[in-house]
mmCIF file of C-alpha atoms in Angstrom:
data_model
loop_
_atom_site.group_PDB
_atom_site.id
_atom_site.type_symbol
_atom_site.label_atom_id
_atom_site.label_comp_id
_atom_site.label_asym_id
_atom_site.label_seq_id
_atom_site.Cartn_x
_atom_site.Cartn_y
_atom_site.Cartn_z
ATOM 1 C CA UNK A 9 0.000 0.000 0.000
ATOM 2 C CA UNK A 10 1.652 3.595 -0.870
ATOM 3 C CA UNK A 11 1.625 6.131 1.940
ATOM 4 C CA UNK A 12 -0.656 8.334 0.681
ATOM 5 C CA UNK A 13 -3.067 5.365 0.985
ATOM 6 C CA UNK A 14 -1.725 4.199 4.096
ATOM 7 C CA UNK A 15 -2.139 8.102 5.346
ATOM 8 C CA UNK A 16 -5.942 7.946 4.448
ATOM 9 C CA UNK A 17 -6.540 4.199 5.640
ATOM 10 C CA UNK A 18 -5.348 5.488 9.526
ATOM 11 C CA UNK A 19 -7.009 8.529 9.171
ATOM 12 C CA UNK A 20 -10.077 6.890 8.614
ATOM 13 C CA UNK A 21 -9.502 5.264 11.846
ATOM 14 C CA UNK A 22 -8.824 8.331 13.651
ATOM 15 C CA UNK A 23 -11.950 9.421 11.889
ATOM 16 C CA UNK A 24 -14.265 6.989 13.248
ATOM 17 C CA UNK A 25 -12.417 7.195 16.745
ATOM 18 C CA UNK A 26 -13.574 10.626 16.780
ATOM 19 C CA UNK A 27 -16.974 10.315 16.105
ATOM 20 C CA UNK A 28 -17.013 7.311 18.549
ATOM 21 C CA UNK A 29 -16.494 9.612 21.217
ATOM 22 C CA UNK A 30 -19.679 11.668 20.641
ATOM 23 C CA UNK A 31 -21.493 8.753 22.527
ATOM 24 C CA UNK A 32 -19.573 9.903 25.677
ATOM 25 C CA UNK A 33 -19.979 13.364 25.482
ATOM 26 C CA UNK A 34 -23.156 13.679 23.514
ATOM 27 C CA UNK A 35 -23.724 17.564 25.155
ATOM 28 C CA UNK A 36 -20.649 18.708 22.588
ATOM 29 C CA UNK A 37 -22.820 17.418 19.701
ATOM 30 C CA UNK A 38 -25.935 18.816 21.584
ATOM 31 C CA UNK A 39 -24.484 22.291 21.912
ATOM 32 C CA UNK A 40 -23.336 22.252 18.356
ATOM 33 C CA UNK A 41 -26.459 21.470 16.988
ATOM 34 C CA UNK A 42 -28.355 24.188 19.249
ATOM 35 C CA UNK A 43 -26.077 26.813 18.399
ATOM 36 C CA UNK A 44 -27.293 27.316 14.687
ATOM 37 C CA UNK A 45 -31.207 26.844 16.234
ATOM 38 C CA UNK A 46 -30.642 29.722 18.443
ATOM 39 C CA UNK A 47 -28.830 32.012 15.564
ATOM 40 C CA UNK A 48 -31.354 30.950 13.089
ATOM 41 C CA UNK A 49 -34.012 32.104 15.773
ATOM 42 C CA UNK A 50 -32.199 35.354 16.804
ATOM 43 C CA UNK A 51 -31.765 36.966 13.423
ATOM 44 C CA UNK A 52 -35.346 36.027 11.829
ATOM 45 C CA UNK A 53 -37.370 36.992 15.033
ATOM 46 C CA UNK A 54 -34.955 39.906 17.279
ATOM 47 C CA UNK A 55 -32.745 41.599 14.269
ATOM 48 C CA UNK A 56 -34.439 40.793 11.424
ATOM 49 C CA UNK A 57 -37.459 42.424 12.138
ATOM 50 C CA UNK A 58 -35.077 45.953 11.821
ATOM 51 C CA UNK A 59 -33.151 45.028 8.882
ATOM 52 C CA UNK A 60 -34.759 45.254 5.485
ATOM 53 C CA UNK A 61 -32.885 44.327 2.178
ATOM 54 C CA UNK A 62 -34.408 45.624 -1.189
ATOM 55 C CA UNK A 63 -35.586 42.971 -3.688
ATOM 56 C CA UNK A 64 -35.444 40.283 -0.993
ATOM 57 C CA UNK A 65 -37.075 38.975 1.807
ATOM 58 C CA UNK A 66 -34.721 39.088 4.757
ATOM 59 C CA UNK A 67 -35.114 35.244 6.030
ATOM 60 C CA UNK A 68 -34.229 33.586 2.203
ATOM 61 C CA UNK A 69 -31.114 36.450 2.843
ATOM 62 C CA UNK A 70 -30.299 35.350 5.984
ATOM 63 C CA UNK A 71 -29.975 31.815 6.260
ATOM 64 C CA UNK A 72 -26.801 31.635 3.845
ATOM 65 C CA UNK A 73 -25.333 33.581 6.156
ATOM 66 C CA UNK A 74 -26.053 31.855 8.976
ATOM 67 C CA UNK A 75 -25.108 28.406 7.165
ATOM 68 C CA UNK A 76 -21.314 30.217 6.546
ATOM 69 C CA UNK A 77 -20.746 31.775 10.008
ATOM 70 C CA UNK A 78 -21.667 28.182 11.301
ATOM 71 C CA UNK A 79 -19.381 26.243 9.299
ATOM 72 C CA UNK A 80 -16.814 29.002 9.781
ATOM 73 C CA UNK A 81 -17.295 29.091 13.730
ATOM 74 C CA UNK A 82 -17.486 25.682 13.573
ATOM 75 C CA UNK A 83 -13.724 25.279 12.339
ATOM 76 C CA UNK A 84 -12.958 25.854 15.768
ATOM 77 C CA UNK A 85 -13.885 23.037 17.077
ATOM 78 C CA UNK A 86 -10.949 21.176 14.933
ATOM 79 C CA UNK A 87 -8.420 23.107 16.273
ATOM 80 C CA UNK A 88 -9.876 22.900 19.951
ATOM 81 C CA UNK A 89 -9.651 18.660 19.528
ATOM 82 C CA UNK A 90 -6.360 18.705 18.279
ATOM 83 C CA UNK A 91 -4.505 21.476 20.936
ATOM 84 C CA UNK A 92 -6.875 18.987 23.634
ATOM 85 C CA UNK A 93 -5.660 15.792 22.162
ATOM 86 C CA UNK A 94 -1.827 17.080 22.613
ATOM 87 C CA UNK A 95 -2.699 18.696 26.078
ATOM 88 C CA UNK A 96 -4.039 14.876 27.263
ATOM 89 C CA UNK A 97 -1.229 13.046 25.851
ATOM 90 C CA UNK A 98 -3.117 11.067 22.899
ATOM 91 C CA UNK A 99 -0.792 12.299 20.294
ATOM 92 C CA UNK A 100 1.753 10.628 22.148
ATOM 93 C CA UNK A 101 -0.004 7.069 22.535
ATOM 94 C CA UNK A 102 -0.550 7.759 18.615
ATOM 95 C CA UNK A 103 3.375 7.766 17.834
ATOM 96 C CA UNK A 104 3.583 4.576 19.682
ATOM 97 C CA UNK A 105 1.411 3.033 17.242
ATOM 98 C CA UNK A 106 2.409 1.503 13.511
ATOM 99 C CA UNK A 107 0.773 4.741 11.743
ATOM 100 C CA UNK A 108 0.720 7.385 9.568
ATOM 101 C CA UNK A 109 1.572 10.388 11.275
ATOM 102 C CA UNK A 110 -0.559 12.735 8.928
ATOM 103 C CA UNK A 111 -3.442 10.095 9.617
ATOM 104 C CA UNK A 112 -4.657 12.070 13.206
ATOM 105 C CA UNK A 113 -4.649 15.236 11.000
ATOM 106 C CA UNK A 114 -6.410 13.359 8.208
ATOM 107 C CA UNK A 115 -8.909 11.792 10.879
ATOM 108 C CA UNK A 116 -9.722 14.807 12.716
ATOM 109 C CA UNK A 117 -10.510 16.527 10.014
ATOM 110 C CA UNK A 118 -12.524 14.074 8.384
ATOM 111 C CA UNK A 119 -14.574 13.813 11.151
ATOM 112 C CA UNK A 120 -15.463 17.211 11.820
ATOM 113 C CA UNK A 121 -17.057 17.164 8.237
ATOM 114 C CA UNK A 122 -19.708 15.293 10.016
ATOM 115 C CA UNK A 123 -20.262 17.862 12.665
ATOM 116 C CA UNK A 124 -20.979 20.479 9.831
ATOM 117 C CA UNK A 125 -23.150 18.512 7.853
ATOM 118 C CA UNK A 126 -25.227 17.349 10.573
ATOM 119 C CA UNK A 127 -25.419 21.339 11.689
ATOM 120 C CA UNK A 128 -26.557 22.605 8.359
ATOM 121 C CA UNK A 129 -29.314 19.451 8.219
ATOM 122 C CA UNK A 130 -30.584 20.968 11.617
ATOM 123 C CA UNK A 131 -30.225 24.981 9.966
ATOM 124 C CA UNK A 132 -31.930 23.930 6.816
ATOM 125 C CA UNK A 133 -34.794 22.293 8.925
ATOM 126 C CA UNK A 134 -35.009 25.805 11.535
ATOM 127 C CA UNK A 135 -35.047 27.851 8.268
ATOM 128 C CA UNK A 136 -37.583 26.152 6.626
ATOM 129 C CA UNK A 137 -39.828 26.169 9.922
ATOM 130 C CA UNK A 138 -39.033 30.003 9.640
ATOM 131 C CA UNK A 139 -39.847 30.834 6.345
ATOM 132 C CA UNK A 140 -36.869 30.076 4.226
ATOM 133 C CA UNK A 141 -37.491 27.966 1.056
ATOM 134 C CA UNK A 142 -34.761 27.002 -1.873
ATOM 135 C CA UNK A 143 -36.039 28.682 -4.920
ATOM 136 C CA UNK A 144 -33.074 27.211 -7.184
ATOM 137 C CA UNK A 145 -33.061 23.681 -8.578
ATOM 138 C CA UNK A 146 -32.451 20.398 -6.837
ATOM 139 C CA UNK A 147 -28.561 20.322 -8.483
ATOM 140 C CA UNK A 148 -27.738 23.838 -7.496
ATOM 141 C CA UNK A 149 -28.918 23.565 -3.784
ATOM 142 C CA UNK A 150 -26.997 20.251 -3.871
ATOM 143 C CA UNK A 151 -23.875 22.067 -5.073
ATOM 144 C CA UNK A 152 -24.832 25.018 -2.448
ATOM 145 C CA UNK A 153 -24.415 22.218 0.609
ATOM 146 C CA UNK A 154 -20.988 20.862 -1.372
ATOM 147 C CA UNK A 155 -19.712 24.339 -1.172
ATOM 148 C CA UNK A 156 -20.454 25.239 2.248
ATOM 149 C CA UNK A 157 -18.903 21.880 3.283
ATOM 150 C CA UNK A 158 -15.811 21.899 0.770
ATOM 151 C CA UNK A 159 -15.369 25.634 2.560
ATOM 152 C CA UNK A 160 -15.569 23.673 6.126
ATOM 153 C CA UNK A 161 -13.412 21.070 5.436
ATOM 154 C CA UNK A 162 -10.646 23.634 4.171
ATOM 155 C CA UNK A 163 -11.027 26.031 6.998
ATOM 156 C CA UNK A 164 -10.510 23.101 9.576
ATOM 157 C CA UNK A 165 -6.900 23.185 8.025
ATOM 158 C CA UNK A 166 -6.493 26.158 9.170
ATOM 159 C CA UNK A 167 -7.966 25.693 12.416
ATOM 160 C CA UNK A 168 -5.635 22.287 12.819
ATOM 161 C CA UNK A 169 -2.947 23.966 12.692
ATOM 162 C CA UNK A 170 -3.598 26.967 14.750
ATOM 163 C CA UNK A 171 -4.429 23.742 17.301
ATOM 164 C CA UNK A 172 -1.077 22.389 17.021
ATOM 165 C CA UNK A 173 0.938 25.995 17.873
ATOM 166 C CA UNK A 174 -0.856 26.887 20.749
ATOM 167 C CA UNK A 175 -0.591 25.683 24.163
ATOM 168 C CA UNK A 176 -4.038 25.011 25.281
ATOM 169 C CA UNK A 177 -7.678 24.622 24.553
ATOM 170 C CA UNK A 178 -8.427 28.018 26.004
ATOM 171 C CA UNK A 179 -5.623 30.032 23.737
ATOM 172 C CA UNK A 180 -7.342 28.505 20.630
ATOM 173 C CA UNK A 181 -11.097 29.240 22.004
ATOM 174 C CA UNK A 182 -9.764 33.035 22.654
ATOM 175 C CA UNK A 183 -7.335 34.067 19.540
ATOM 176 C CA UNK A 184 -9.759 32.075 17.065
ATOM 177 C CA UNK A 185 -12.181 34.683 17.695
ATOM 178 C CA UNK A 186 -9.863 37.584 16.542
ATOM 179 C CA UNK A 187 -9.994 36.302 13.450
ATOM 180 C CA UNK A 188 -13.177 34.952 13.133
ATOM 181 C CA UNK A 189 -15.685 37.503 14.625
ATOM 182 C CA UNK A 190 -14.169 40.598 11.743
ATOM 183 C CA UNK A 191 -14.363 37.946 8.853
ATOM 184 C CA UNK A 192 -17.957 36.650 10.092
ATOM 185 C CA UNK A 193 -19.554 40.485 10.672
ATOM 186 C CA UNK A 194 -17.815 42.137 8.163
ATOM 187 C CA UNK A 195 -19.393 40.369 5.664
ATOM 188 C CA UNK A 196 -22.637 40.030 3.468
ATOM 189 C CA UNK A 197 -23.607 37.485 6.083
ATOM 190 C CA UNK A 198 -26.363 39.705 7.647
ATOM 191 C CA UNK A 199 -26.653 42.571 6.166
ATOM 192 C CA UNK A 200 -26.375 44.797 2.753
ATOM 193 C CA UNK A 201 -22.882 45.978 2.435
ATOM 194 C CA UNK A 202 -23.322 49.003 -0.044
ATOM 195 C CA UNK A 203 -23.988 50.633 3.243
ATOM 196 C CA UNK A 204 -20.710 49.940 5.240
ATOM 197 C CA UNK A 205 -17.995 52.558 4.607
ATOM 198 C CA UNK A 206 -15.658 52.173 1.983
ATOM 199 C CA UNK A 207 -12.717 50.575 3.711
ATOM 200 C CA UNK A 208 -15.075 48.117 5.366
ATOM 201 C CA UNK A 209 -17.269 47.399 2.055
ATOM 202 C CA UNK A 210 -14.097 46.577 0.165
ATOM 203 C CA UNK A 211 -12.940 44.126 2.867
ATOM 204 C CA UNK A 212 -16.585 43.349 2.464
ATOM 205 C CA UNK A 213 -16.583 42.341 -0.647
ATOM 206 C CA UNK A 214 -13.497 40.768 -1.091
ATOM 207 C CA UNK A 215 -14.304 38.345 2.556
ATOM 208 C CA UNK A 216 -13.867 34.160 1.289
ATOM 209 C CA UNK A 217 -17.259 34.456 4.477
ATOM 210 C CA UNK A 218 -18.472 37.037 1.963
ATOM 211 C CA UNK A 219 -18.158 34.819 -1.333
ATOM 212 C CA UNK A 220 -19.324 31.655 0.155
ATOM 213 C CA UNK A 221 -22.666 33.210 1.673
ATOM 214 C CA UNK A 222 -23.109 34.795 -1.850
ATOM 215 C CA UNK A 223 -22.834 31.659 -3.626
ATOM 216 C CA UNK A 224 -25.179 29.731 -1.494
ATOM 217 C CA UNK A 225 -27.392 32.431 -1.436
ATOM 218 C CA UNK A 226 -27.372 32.574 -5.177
ATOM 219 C CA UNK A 227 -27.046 28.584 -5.719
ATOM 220 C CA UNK A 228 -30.452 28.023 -3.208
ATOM 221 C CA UNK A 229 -32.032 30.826 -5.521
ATOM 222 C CA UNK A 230 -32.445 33.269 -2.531
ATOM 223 C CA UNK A 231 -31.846 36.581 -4.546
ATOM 224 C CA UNK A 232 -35.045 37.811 -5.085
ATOM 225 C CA UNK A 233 -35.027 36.821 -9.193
ATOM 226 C CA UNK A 234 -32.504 39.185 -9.720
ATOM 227 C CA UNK A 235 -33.929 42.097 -7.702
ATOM 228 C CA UNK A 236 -30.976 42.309 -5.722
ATOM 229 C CA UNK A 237 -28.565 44.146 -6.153
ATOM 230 C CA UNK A 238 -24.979 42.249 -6.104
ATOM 231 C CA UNK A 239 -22.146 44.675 -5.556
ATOM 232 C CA UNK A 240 -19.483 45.558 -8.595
ATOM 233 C CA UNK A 241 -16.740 43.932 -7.043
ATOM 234 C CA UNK A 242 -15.376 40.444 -9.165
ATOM 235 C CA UNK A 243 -15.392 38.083 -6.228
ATOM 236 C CA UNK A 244 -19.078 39.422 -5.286
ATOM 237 C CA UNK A 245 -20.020 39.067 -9.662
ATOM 238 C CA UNK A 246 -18.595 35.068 -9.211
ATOM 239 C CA UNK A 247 -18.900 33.791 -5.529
ATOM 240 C CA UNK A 248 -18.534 30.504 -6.734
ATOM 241 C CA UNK A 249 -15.266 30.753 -8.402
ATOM 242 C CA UNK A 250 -13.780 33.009 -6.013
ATOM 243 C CA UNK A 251 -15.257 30.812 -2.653
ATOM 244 C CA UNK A 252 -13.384 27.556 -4.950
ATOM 245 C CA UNK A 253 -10.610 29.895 -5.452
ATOM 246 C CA UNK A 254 -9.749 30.462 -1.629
ATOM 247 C CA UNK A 255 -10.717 26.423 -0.967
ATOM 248 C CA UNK A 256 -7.895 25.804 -3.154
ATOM 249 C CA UNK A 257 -5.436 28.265 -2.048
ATOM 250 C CA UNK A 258 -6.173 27.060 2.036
ATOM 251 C CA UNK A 259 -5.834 23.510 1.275
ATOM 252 C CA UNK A 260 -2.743 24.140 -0.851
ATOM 253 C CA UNK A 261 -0.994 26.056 1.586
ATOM 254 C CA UNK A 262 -2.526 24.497 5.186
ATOM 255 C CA UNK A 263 -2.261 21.145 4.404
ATOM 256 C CA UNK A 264 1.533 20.623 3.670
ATOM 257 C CA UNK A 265 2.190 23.259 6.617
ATOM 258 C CA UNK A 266 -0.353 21.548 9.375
ATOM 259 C CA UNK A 267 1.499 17.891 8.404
ATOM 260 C CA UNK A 268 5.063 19.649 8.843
ATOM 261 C CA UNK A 269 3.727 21.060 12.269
ATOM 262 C CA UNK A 270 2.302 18.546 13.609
ATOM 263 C CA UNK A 271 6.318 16.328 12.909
ATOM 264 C CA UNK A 272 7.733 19.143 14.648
ATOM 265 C CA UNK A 273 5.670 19.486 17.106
ATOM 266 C CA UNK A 274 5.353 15.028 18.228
ATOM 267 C CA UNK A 275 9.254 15.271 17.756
ATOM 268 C CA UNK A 276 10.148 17.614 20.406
#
């Protein structure tokens, strides 16, 4: 068997080790899955009854949105499993074993694919409960989901190897926000972004949070039939190029730097 295969057979271990353990702690996949619900709920019944969009009703806007700052927020949660996996000493019982060592990075994220899907099943059902409906066809609101989760998967990357610098769950919970809360809010997420100020609508515009909440929004058919008005800006003209664009460029650059990492960082 090649090592690439080898990498991907243990790393489907790891996977299914991971998901194993939400029978043990079933209130981490409780609180993910309520998290959306309560967002969902917030927006459509507290701040959406004061934000109005032209051309669109404001729950079909919203719920992209919502769908990307989950899977973005959710990216977290990688990180936080590996920098707690090295904290407890499991990445050491792992060297000890006849594997591949990219196969817990592999596994972990693999895994947490399954914590975003199951988080957008339980959005899509709040939205729909709230008024949202997919106005595209069947293969485009298919290729929506891929997206979001393709964005996910890459941005768990990132968050993997954030988790393998720090040196504890709680650094990762606090710095991840930094980054996180600017990209999520200043973004087409929630609101119309002709209105921002310049600086902050070209940061807007050009926001991978702002391209994949376009392209959902646009793949699910949520634009109001061309009412709304999309901003000038290229990435904001072709979401889904540019959101496929920055999947490419974060796998292409995390992947090969979380794997050297994580060899420095088990060989200290």
């Amino acid at each position: 068997m090649s090592s690439l295969a080898t990498a991907f057979a243990d790393g489907a271990v790891v996977a299914k080790r991971n998901v194993i353990k939400i029978r043990r702690v079933p209130e981490v996949l409780v609180f993910v899955l309520l998290s959306p619900i309560m967002f969902v709920l917030l927006f459509a019944y507290v701040f959406g009854a004061s934000i109005e969009i032209p051309g669109v009703n404001y729950r079909e806007y919203l719920i992209a949105g919502i769908f990307a700052q989950t899977v973005v927020f959710g990216a977290t949660f990688t990180g936080a499993g590996i920098a707690e996996d090295m904290q407890k000493g499991i990445i050491d019982r792992f060297r000890s074993l006849p594997m591949s060592r990219s196969a817990v990075l592999i596994g972990r994220t693999a895994s947490d694919v399954i914590y975003n899907l199951l988080s957008i099943a339980i959005m899509a059902l709040t939205g729909l409960l709230v008024g949202w409906r997919i106005r595209g066809s069947f293969l485009d609101a298919v290729a929506g989901f891929v997206l979001l989760l393709l964005f996910a998967y890459a941005l768990s990357w990132v968050m993997g190897f954030v988790g393998l610098v720090v040196p504890s769950v709680e650094v990762i919970n606090n710095a991840s926000f930094l980054v996180i809360m600017p990209l999520t809010f200043v973004s087409n997420a929630f609101i119309d972004t002709r209105g921002l100020p310049t600086p902050l609508r070209v940061f807007a515009d050009w926001n991978p949070v702002s391209a994949v909440t376009m392209a959902a929004r646009q793949l699910f058919g949520n634009t109001g039939d061309g009412a709304f008005p999309v901003p000038e800006a290229w990435s904001m003209q072709n979401p889904v190029l540019y959101t496929l664009a920055w999947i490419g460029l974060i796998l292409a650059v995390f992947v090969p730097l979380s794997v050297r990492q994580y060899r420095l960082s088990t060989t200290k």
